Amino acid sequence: MINAFDPTRATGLSEHERAMVERRQRLLGPAYRLFYEHPVHLVRGEGAWLFDAEGNRYLDCYNNVASMGHAHPRVVEAIARQAALLNTHTRYLHETVLDYAEALLATFPASLGHAMFTCTGSEANDLALRIARAHTGGEGIVVTSLAYHGVTSSLAELSPSLGEGVPLGRHVATVSPPDAYRGGAEMPARFAADVAAAFAGLARHGIRPCALLVDTMFTSDGVFPDPAGFLAGAVEAARAAGALFIADEVQPGFGRTGAMWGFQRHGVEPDIVTMGKPMGNGHPLAGLVIRPALLERFGGQVRYFNTFGGNPVSAAAGLAVLGVLREEGLAENAAAVGAYLLDGLGALASRCAIIGDVRGAGLSIGVELVRDRGTKEPATAETGRLVNALRERRVLISASGPGANILKIRPPLCLTREQADLFLDTVDEVLGSW
């Protein structure tokens, strides 16, 4: 895992931290991972700040779950108020769930007319695939080569970012990510051609097309937002093959790109949109919206039930999130502060040859570090050093990409310009010390 803590090489841990790491390993087993060479012990959050057990303050430029800001009081109050009244499943009438579905659907194109609720993005993607298979009669899925779409059995086998220890399914084909930094002006046509070829390859092996499933910011692949509109050709190629387009908005959605949904930048309308992470600002809420015609066969043959998906407390949290987004102008803030950050990072790049590319939309930003701008050789070790040096200066980010050389920057949407300056100054300080 990129930016993983290695307990066999740990140095500088306090006695208490070492005891916690050992206890965690004993209780949770070997499959869990921690971030950073020196893990962070966090106990509280507020806005874009996180606080450790000693009261030290960290600038959070990574966590895209509490996108409205950590412990947002309006979301906390909505959860507590509804929990004090009633929490149960969706087999009873309850207006809060209907109010939330109505408010959520209003943020989408009119063609997406039904909402279904789950607890996690993995569940949402799993449900989307079940519906897509019922509609198309196929099972062939195309994803990008370092995609992450979930942790259930069906999602892990089409999430190559989980590593070689998690084999891809025989019905899964991968395509190279839409990397304009390396692909240049030819990238959109190449990406669309790759998608068409992937579905054709599946068909040659007797696997009928089902869906093109992509994170619309390609976050795990390395953050690839530009040029706006490039995704349309790939969607057209998928539909020409008889597949649906499923937009995984678990990471790009809810204002992160400066628009409500990442797919809006590309002028396309998905068949299904999946959501999660920021949907409840930390409360486990996820779901999908879908073209009603696609549910006809599935809904006529299968009853859908999820004990906690769409419960009144989750719906109350979701409504509060939509209210905060709207009333605090967080998508607009993401666009403005994100542009400010991109400008600042561009200025750093003009002075620091290790920065090969700066890209992003809103507060979803990737910074690619290279050892040589001509060859674009990934600066993998240097990226790890930078991420951990920032952590020691109490600024939290991580990395992504096949070369583990792309800084992944995605702070809460309430990030201020002053906090952006702190981030930029800290990066400048680290790079200037090398």
Short mmCIF file of C-alpha atoms in Angstrom, two decimals:
data_model
loop_
_atom_site.label_atom_id
_atom_site.label_comp_id
_atom_site.label_asym_id
_atom_site.label_seq_id
_atom_site.Cartn_x
_atom_site.Cartn_y
_atom_site.Cartn_z
CA MET A 1 0.00 0.00 0.00
CA ILE A 2 1.23 3.48 -0.88
CA ASN A 3 2.31 5.47 2.19
CA ALA A 4 1.92 2.48 4.50
CA PHE A 5 3.43 2.26 7.97
CA ASP A 6 5.96 -0.58 8.30
CA PRO A 7 6.15 -1.73 11.93
CA THR A 8 9.37 -3.63 11.24
CA ARG A 9 11.14 -0.37 10.33
CA ALA A 10 9.49 1.97 12.81
CA THR A 11 11.70 4.41 14.68
CA GLY A 12 10.92 7.34 16.92
CA LEU A 13 7.67 5.97 18.33
CA SER A 14 6.85 6.84 21.90
CA GLU A 15 6.32 4.01 24.36
CA HIS A 16 2.58 4.63 24.25
CA GLU A 17 2.49 4.68 20.43
CA ARG A 18 4.46 1.46 20.22
CA ALA A 19 2.10 -0.18 22.70
CA MET A 20 -0.91 0.97 20.63
CA VAL A 21 0.60 -0.41 17.42
CA GLU A 22 1.28 -3.77 19.09
CA ARG A 23 -2.22 -3.84 20.59
CA ARG A 24 -3.75 -3.00 17.20
CA GLN A 25 -1.85 -5.83 15.53
CA ARG A 26 -2.88 -8.26 18.23
CA LEU A 27 -6.57 -7.30 18.16
CA LEU A 28 -7.19 -6.43 14.49
CA GLY A 29 -4.78 -8.78 12.77
CA PRO A 30 -2.35 -8.32 9.87
CA ALA A 31 -4.68 -7.09 7.09
CA TYR A 32 -5.16 -3.55 8.42
CA ARG A 33 -2.69 -0.78 7.50
CA LEU A 34 -1.68 2.54 9.05
CA PHE A 35 -0.44 5.63 7.22
CA TYR A 36 3.00 7.29 7.53
CA GLU A 37 6.38 6.17 8.84
CA HIS A 38 5.25 7.67 12.14
CA PRO A 39 1.50 6.96 12.55
CA VAL A 40 -0.79 9.73 13.77
CA HIS A 41 -2.96 9.21 16.86
CA LEU A 42 -5.96 11.46 16.23
CA VAL A 43 -8.68 12.13 18.79
CA ARG A 44 -10.65 15.15 17.53
CA GLY A 45 -11.48 17.15 14.41
CA GLU A 46 -12.93 20.56 13.63
CA GLY A 47 -13.32 21.99 10.14
CA ALA A 48 -10.11 21.28 8.24
CA TRP A 49 -8.13 20.70 11.45
CA LEU A 50 -7.36 17.44 13.22
CA PHE A 51 -5.93 17.11 16.73
CA ASP A 52 -3.79 14.36 18.21
CA ALA A 53 -3.79 12.96 21.72
CA GLU A 54 -1.26 15.60 22.85
CA GLY A 55 -3.38 18.45 21.49
CA ASN A 56 -1.19 19.14 18.45
CA ARG A 57 -3.06 20.55 15.48
CA TYR A 58 -2.77 19.09 11.96
CA LEU A 59 -3.99 20.57 8.69
CA ASP A 60 -6.05 17.87 6.97
CA CYS A 61 -5.47 17.96 3.22
CA TYR A 62 -6.37 14.33 2.65
CA ASN A 63 -9.63 13.13 4.16
CA ASN A 64 -12.48 13.26 1.65
CA VAL A 65 -15.03 11.71 4.02
CA ALA A 66 -15.76 14.65 6.33
CA SER A 67 -15.96 16.94 3.30
CA MET A 68 -18.20 19.48 5.03
CA GLY A 69 -15.57 19.74 7.76
CA HIS A 70 -14.83 17.45 10.66
CA ALA A 71 -17.61 17.25 13.27
CA HIS A 72 -19.77 19.79 11.46
CA PRO A 73 -22.24 20.94 14.14
CA ARG A 74 -25.26 20.92 11.84
CA VAL A 75 -24.67 17.31 10.78
CA VAL A 76 -23.92 16.23 14.35
CA GLU A 77 -27.11 17.86 15.60
CA ALA A 78 -29.23 16.27 12.85
CA ILE A 79 -27.89 12.80 13.68
CA ALA A 80 -28.43 13.23 17.41
CA ARG A 81 -31.93 14.69 17.01
CA GLN A 82 -33.17 11.86 14.78
CA ALA A 83 -31.45 9.16 16.85
CA ALA A 84 -33.35 10.41 19.88
CA LEU A 85 -36.65 9.92 18.03
CA LEU A 86 -36.46 6.80 15.86
CA ASN A 87 -34.08 4.71 13.81
CA THR A 88 -35.36 1.74 11.85
CA HIS A 89 -35.35 0.24 8.37
CA THR A 90 -37.10 1.29 5.14
CA ARG A 91 -40.02 -1.14 5.36
CA TYR A 92 -41.99 1.44 7.29
CA LEU A 93 -43.18 4.79 5.95
CA HIS A 94 -40.96 7.66 7.01
CA GLU A 95 -40.96 11.17 5.53
CA THR A 96 -37.29 11.95 6.23
CA VAL A 97 -36.15 9.22 3.85
CA LEU A 98 -38.50 10.54 1.16
CA ASP A 99 -37.45 14.14 1.78
CA TYR A 100 -33.83 13.12 1.40
CA ALA A 101 -34.39 11.12 -1.79
CA GLU A 102 -36.28 14.05 -3.28
CA ALA A 103 -33.56 16.57 -2.34
CA LEU A 104 -30.78 14.30 -3.59
CA LEU A 105 -32.43 13.56 -6.94
CA ALA A 106 -32.94 17.29 -7.48
CA THR A 107 -29.14 17.66 -7.81
CA PHE A 108 -29.03 15.28 -10.80
CA PRO A 109 -30.25 15.40 -14.41
CA ALA A 110 -33.95 14.61 -14.68
CA SER A 111 -33.13 11.33 -16.45
CA LEU A 112 -31.93 9.91 -13.13
CA GLY A 113 -35.21 9.39 -11.36
CA HIS A 114 -34.79 6.73 -8.67
CA ALA A 115 -32.57 6.64 -5.57
CA MET A 116 -31.50 3.56 -3.61
CA PHE A 117 -29.59 3.65 -0.33
CA THR A 118 -26.78 1.60 1.18
CA CYS A 119 -24.26 2.09 3.97
CA THR A 120 -20.98 2.14 2.03
CA GLY A 121 -19.68 2.97 -1.42
CA SER A 122 -18.71 -0.68 -1.84
CA GLU A 123 -22.33 -1.69 -1.31
CA ALA A 124 -23.50 1.00 -3.72
CA ASN A 125 -21.17 -0.20 -6.47
CA ASP A 126 -22.13 -3.81 -5.77
CA LEU A 127 -25.82 -2.96 -6.13
CA ALA A 128 -25.14 -0.97 -9.31
CA LEU A 129 -23.43 -3.98 -10.87
CA ARG A 130 -26.28 -6.30 -9.91
CA ILE A 131 -28.75 -3.98 -11.64
CA ALA A 132 -26.50 -3.49 -14.67
CA ARG A 133 -26.12 -7.24 -15.12
CA ALA A 134 -29.87 -7.76 -14.87
CA HIS A 135 -30.47 -5.08 -17.51
CA THR A 136 -27.74 -5.98 -20.01
CA GLY A 137 -27.57 -9.73 -19.49
CA GLY A 138 -23.79 -9.31 -19.55
CA GLU A 139 -21.02 -9.37 -16.99
CA GLY A 140 -18.03 -7.74 -18.72
CA ILE A 141 -16.71 -4.72 -16.80
CA VAL A 142 -14.05 -2.23 -17.92
CA VAL A 143 -12.12 -0.26 -15.28
CA THR A 144 -8.88 1.72 -15.25
CA SER A 145 -5.63 0.00 -14.37
CA LEU A 146 -5.23 1.38 -10.85
CA ALA A 147 -8.90 1.88 -10.01
CA TYR A 148 -10.44 1.43 -6.59
CA HIS A 149 -14.16 0.70 -6.40
CA GLY A 150 -14.67 -1.21 -3.15
CA VAL A 151 -13.84 -4.07 -0.83
CA THR A 152 -16.63 -6.62 -1.27
CA SER A 153 -15.72 -9.77 -3.20
CA SER A 154 -17.34 -8.50 -6.41
CA LEU A 155 -15.73 -5.04 -6.11
CA ALA A 156 -12.28 -6.18 -4.99
CA GLU A 157 -11.92 -8.21 -8.18
CA LEU A 158 -12.33 -5.04 -10.23
CA SER A 159 -10.19 -2.81 -7.97
CA PRO A 160 -6.62 -3.30 -9.24
CA SER A 161 -5.30 -0.71 -6.77
CA LEU A 162 -5.69 -3.34 -4.04
CA GLY A 163 -2.59 -5.02 -5.44
CA GLU A 164 -1.51 -8.27 -6.98
CA GLY A 165 -2.69 -10.22 -3.95
CA VAL A 166 -6.28 -9.55 -5.06
CA PRO A 167 -6.75 -11.16 -8.49
CA LEU A 168 -8.99 -9.47 -11.04
CA GLY A 169 -12.07 -11.34 -12.22
CA ARG A 170 -12.07 -13.09 -15.59
CA HIS A 171 -14.88 -10.76 -16.62
CA VAL A 172 -12.79 -7.62 -15.92
CA ALA A 173 -10.69 -5.73 -18.45
CA THR A 174 -8.45 -2.80 -17.55
CA VAL A 175 -7.43 0.23 -19.59
CA SER A 176 -4.63 2.70 -18.98
CA PRO A 177 -5.78 5.82 -17.14
CA PRO A 178 -6.51 9.02 -19.10
CA ASP A 179 -3.09 10.57 -18.47
CA ALA A 180 -2.87 13.82 -20.41
CA TYR A 181 0.55 14.57 -18.87
CA ARG A 182 2.06 11.64 -20.74
CA GLY A 183 -0.54 11.20 -23.48
CA GLY A 184 -0.87 14.80 -24.59
CA ALA A 185 -3.56 15.92 -27.02
CA GLU A 186 -4.05 12.36 -28.28
CA MET A 187 -5.20 11.11 -24.88
CA PRO A 188 -9.00 11.48 -25.29
CA ALA A 189 -9.07 9.54 -28.57
CA ARG A 190 -6.67 6.93 -27.20
CA PHE A 191 -8.72 6.46 -24.04
CA ALA A 192 -11.95 6.00 -26.01
CA ALA A 193 -10.20 3.54 -28.36
CA ASP A 194 -8.83 1.60 -25.38
CA VAL A 195 -12.32 1.29 -23.89
CA ALA A 196 -13.72 0.06 -27.22
CA ALA A 197 -10.87 -2.45 -27.57
CA ALA A 198 -11.36 -3.70 -24.00
CA PHE A 199 -15.02 -4.48 -24.58
CA ALA A 200 -14.18 -6.10 -27.92
CA GLY A 201 -11.57 -8.24 -26.19
CA LEU A 202 -14.09 -9.38 -23.59
CA ALA A 203 -16.57 -10.23 -26.34
CA ARG A 204 -13.97 -12.32 -28.18
CA HIS A 205 -13.72 -14.42 -25.04
CA GLY A 206 -17.49 -14.87 -24.90
CA ILE A 207 -18.03 -12.26 -22.18
CA ARG A 208 -20.95 -9.99 -22.95
CA PRO A 209 -20.45 -6.29 -22.07
CA CYS A 210 -22.08 -4.96 -18.93
CA ALA A 211 -20.58 -1.64 -17.78
CA LEU A 212 -17.83 0.93 -17.94
CA LEU A 213 -17.18 1.81 -14.29
CA VAL A 214 -14.95 4.81 -13.56
CA ASP A 215 -14.25 7.28 -10.79
CA THR A 216 -14.84 10.48 -12.76
CA MET A 217 -11.67 12.09 -11.32
CA PHE A 218 -9.62 8.89 -11.61
CA THR A 219 -8.47 9.56 -8.07
CA SER A 220 -6.65 6.29 -7.36
CA ASP A 221 -5.03 6.30 -10.80
CA GLY A 222 -3.40 9.65 -10.06
CA VAL A 223 -6.09 12.37 -10.45
CA PHE A 224 -6.81 13.01 -14.15
CA PRO A 225 -9.39 15.76 -14.69
CA ASP A 226 -8.42 17.33 -18.02
CA PRO A 227 -9.29 18.24 -20.62
CA ALA A 228 -12.88 18.68 -19.50
CA GLY A 229 -15.13 16.62 -21.74
CA PHE A 230 -12.62 13.89 -22.57
CA LEU A 231 -14.71 11.18 -20.88
CA ALA A 232 -17.54 11.57 -23.42
CA GLY A 233 -15.74 9.55 -26.10
CA ALA A 234 -15.14 6.64 -23.75
CA VAL A 235 -18.79 6.66 -22.65
CA GLU A 236 -19.89 6.62 -26.29
CA ALA A 237 -17.58 3.67 -26.97
CA ALA A 238 -18.98 1.75 -23.99
CA ARG A 239 -22.57 2.33 -25.06
CA ALA A 240 -21.77 1.34 -28.63
CA ALA A 241 -20.54 -1.98 -27.22
CA GLY A 242 -23.85 -2.45 -25.38
CA ALA A 243 -22.55 -1.51 -21.94
CA LEU A 244 -23.89 0.95 -19.38
CA PHE A 245 -21.90 3.86 -17.96
CA ILE A 246 -21.64 3.81 -14.17
CA ALA A 247 -20.13 6.99 -12.72
CA ASP A 248 -18.44 6.23 -9.39
CA GLU A 249 -18.83 9.55 -7.58
CA VAL A 250 -17.81 8.19 -4.17
CA GLN A 251 -14.67 10.37 -4.25
CA PRO A 252 -15.44 13.18 -6.76
CA GLY A 253 -19.03 13.84 -5.71
CA PHE A 254 -20.75 16.33 -3.42
CA GLY A 255 -18.96 19.46 -4.60
CA ARG A 256 -15.35 18.33 -4.48
CA THR A 257 -14.56 19.29 -8.08
CA GLY A 258 -16.27 22.68 -7.78
CA ALA A 259 -19.38 21.20 -9.38
CA MET A 260 -21.82 18.97 -7.53
CA TRP A 261 -20.79 15.88 -9.53
CA GLY A 262 -17.57 15.00 -11.32
CA PHE A 263 -19.34 13.74 -14.45
CA GLN A 264 -20.76 17.22 -15.05
CA ARG A 265 -17.32 18.39 -16.24
CA HIS A 266 -17.58 15.99 -19.18
CA GLY A 267 -21.04 16.81 -20.48
CA VAL A 268 -22.27 13.23 -20.05
CA GLU A 269 -25.29 11.72 -18.29
CA PRO A 270 -24.53 8.39 -16.61
CA ASP A 271 -26.92 5.46 -16.53
CA ILE A 272 -26.14 4.93 -12.86
CA VAL A 273 -24.30 7.12 -10.35
CA THR A 274 -22.86 5.64 -7.15
CA MET A 275 -22.09 7.68 -4.05
CA GLY A 276 -20.61 7.30 -0.57
CA LYS A 277 -17.89 8.79 1.68
CA PRO A 278 -18.94 12.49 2.03
CA MET A 279 -22.65 11.66 1.63
CA GLY A 280 -23.11 11.61 5.42
CA ASN A 281 -19.95 13.60 6.33
CA GLY A 282 -18.59 10.61 8.20
CA HIS A 283 -21.86 8.91 9.02
CA PRO A 284 -22.04 5.62 7.03
CA LEU A 285 -24.38 6.62 4.22
CA ALA A 286 -24.10 5.70 0.53
CA GLY A 287 -26.32 4.91 -2.41
CA LEU A 288 -27.03 5.27 -6.09
CA VAL A 289 -29.31 7.10 -8.47
CA ILE A 290 -30.42 5.49 -11.70
CA ARG A 291 -32.46 5.79 -14.88
CA PRO A 292 -35.87 4.33 -13.95
CA ALA A 293 -36.04 2.08 -17.03
CA LEU A 294 -32.94 0.22 -15.85
CA LEU A 295 -34.68 -0.88 -12.68
CA GLU A 296 -37.68 -2.46 -14.40
CA ARG A 297 -36.30 -5.97 -14.79
CA PHE A 298 -34.31 -5.97 -11.55
CA GLY A 299 -37.07 -4.44 -9.44
CA GLY A 300 -39.71 -6.69 -10.94
CA GLN A 301 -37.79 -9.83 -10.02
CA VAL A 302 -35.82 -8.86 -6.91
CA ARG A 303 -36.87 -7.11 -3.73
CA TYR A 304 -34.13 -4.83 -2.45
CA PHE A 305 -33.61 -4.51 1.27
CA ASN A 306 -30.74 -3.13 3.34
CA THR A 307 -31.25 -3.09 7.11
CA PHE A 308 -29.42 0.18 7.66
CA GLY A 309 -29.41 1.64 4.14
CA GLY A 310 -31.72 4.65 4.08
CA ASN A 311 -32.60 4.57 7.77
CA PRO A 312 -34.02 7.78 9.30
CA VAL A 313 -30.79 8.78 11.06
CA SER A 314 -28.76 8.37 7.85
CA ALA A 315 -31.38 10.30 5.89
CA ALA A 316 -31.24 13.11 8.45
CA ALA A 317 -27.45 13.22 8.13
CA GLY A 318 -27.73 13.29 4.33
CA LEU A 319 -30.25 16.12 4.39
CA ALA A 320 -28.00 18.12 6.69
CA VAL A 321 -25.05 17.60 4.33
CA LEU A 322 -27.05 18.89 1.36
CA GLY A 323 -28.12 21.90 3.41
CA VAL A 324 -24.56 22.69 4.47
CA LEU A 325 -23.28 22.34 0.90
CA ARG A 326 -25.90 24.73 -0.38
CA GLU A 327 -26.00 27.31 2.40
CA GLU A 328 -22.25 27.51 3.04
CA GLY A 329 -21.40 27.53 -0.67
CA LEU A 330 -18.87 24.73 -0.27
CA ALA A 331 -18.75 23.70 -3.94
CA GLU A 332 -18.09 27.32 -4.83
CA ASN A 333 -15.42 27.47 -2.12
CA ALA A 334 -13.84 24.31 -3.49
CA ALA A 335 -13.67 25.90 -6.93
CA ALA A 336 -12.16 29.16 -5.65
CA VAL A 337 -9.70 27.77 -3.10
CA GLY A 338 -8.84 24.89 -5.43
CA ALA A 339 -7.91 27.36 -8.18
CA TYR A 340 -5.84 29.30 -5.65
CA LEU A 341 -4.02 26.12 -4.63
CA LEU A 342 -3.38 25.15 -8.26
CA ASP A 343 -1.89 28.59 -8.93
CA GLY A 344 0.32 28.31 -5.86
CA LEU A 345 1.47 24.82 -6.78
CA GLY A 346 2.16 26.02 -10.33
CA ALA A 347 4.38 28.75 -8.89
CA LEU A 348 6.22 26.13 -6.84
CA ALA A 349 6.66 24.03 -9.97
CA SER A 350 8.38 26.95 -11.70
CA ARG A 351 11.05 26.84 -8.97
CA CYS A 352 11.19 23.13 -8.17
CA ALA A 353 12.18 20.83 -11.04
CA ILE A 354 10.92 17.78 -9.17
CA ILE A 355 7.33 18.92 -9.79
CA GLY A 356 6.51 17.61 -13.24
CA ASP A 357 2.79 18.30 -13.40
CA VAL A 358 0.07 20.02 -11.39
CA ARG A 359 -3.54 19.15 -12.15
CA GLY A 360 -6.93 19.16 -10.53
CA ALA A 361 -10.47 20.44 -10.36
CA GLY A 362 -11.77 22.12 -7.25
CA LEU A 363 -10.24 20.49 -4.18
CA SER A 364 -9.27 17.27 -5.93
CA ILE A 365 -5.65 17.90 -6.86
CA GLY A 366 -2.75 15.75 -8.04
CA VAL A 367 0.89 16.84 -8.12
CA GLU A 368 3.22 14.52 -10.02
CA LEU A 369 6.83 14.36 -8.87
CA VAL A 370 9.46 13.27 -11.39
CA ARG A 371 13.22 12.81 -11.29
CA ASP A 372 13.60 14.21 -14.79
CA ARG A 373 11.08 16.38 -16.60
CA GLY A 374 12.27 15.08 -19.95
CA THR A 375 11.90 11.37 -19.21
CA LYS A 376 9.12 11.88 -16.63
CA GLU A 377 10.66 9.14 -14.48
CA PRO A 378 8.54 8.83 -11.32
CA ALA A 379 10.16 10.23 -8.19
CA THR A 380 8.75 7.47 -6.01
CA ALA A 381 11.15 7.60 -3.06
CA GLU A 382 11.12 11.39 -3.03
CA THR A 383 7.31 11.42 -2.93
CA GLY A 384 7.35 9.19 0.13
CA ARG A 385 9.91 11.47 1.78
CA LEU A 386 7.79 14.54 1.07
CA VAL A 387 4.55 13.00 2.35
CA ASN A 388 6.24 11.96 5.59
CA ALA A 389 8.11 15.27 5.98
CA LEU A 390 4.78 17.07 5.70
CA ARG A 391 3.30 14.76 8.32
CA GLU A 392 6.15 15.68 10.69
CA ARG A 393 5.23 19.33 10.10
CA ARG A 394 1.57 18.44 10.81
CA VAL A 395 0.19 18.65 7.30
CA LEU A 396 -1.53 15.47 6.12
CA ILE A 397 -1.67 14.24 2.52
CA SER A 398 -0.97 10.93 0.77
CA ALA A 399 0.06 9.66 -2.66
CA SER A 400 -1.32 7.64 -5.57
CA GLY A 401 -0.54 6.48 -9.09
CA PRO A 402 1.27 3.45 -10.52
CA GLY A 403 4.62 5.00 -9.61
CA ALA A 404 3.43 6.11 -6.15
CA ASN A 405 4.70 9.55 -7.17
CA ILE A 406 1.54 11.65 -7.31
CA LEU A 407 0.60 13.75 -4.30
CA LYS A 408 -3.09 13.24 -3.56
CA ILE A 409 -4.53 16.46 -2.14
CA ARG A 410 -8.23 16.49 -1.21
CA PRO A 411 -8.96 18.53 1.93
CA PRO A 412 -12.38 19.26 3.42
CA LEU A 413 -14.33 21.65 1.21
CA CYS A 414 -14.29 24.33 3.92
CA LEU A 415 -10.53 24.85 3.43
CA THR A 416 -9.65 28.56 3.59
CA ARG A 417 -7.07 30.52 1.62
CA GLU A 418 -5.08 30.95 4.83
CA GLN A 419 -4.98 27.19 5.27
CA ALA A 420 -4.05 26.78 1.60
CA ASP A 421 -1.15 29.18 2.22
CA LEU A 422 -0.04 27.09 5.18
CA PHE A 423 -0.03 24.01 2.96
CA LEU A 424 1.89 25.75 0.17
CA ASP A 425 4.42 27.27 2.57
CA THR A 426 5.03 23.90 4.20
CA VAL A 427 5.58 22.13 0.87
CA ASP A 428 7.92 24.95 -0.17
CA GLU A 429 9.82 24.63 3.10
CA VAL A 430 10.33 20.90 2.66
CA LEU A 431 11.35 21.07 -0.98
CA GLY A 432 13.61 24.03 -0.28
CA SER A 433 15.48 21.99 2.35
CA TRP A 434 16.44 19.22 -0.11
#
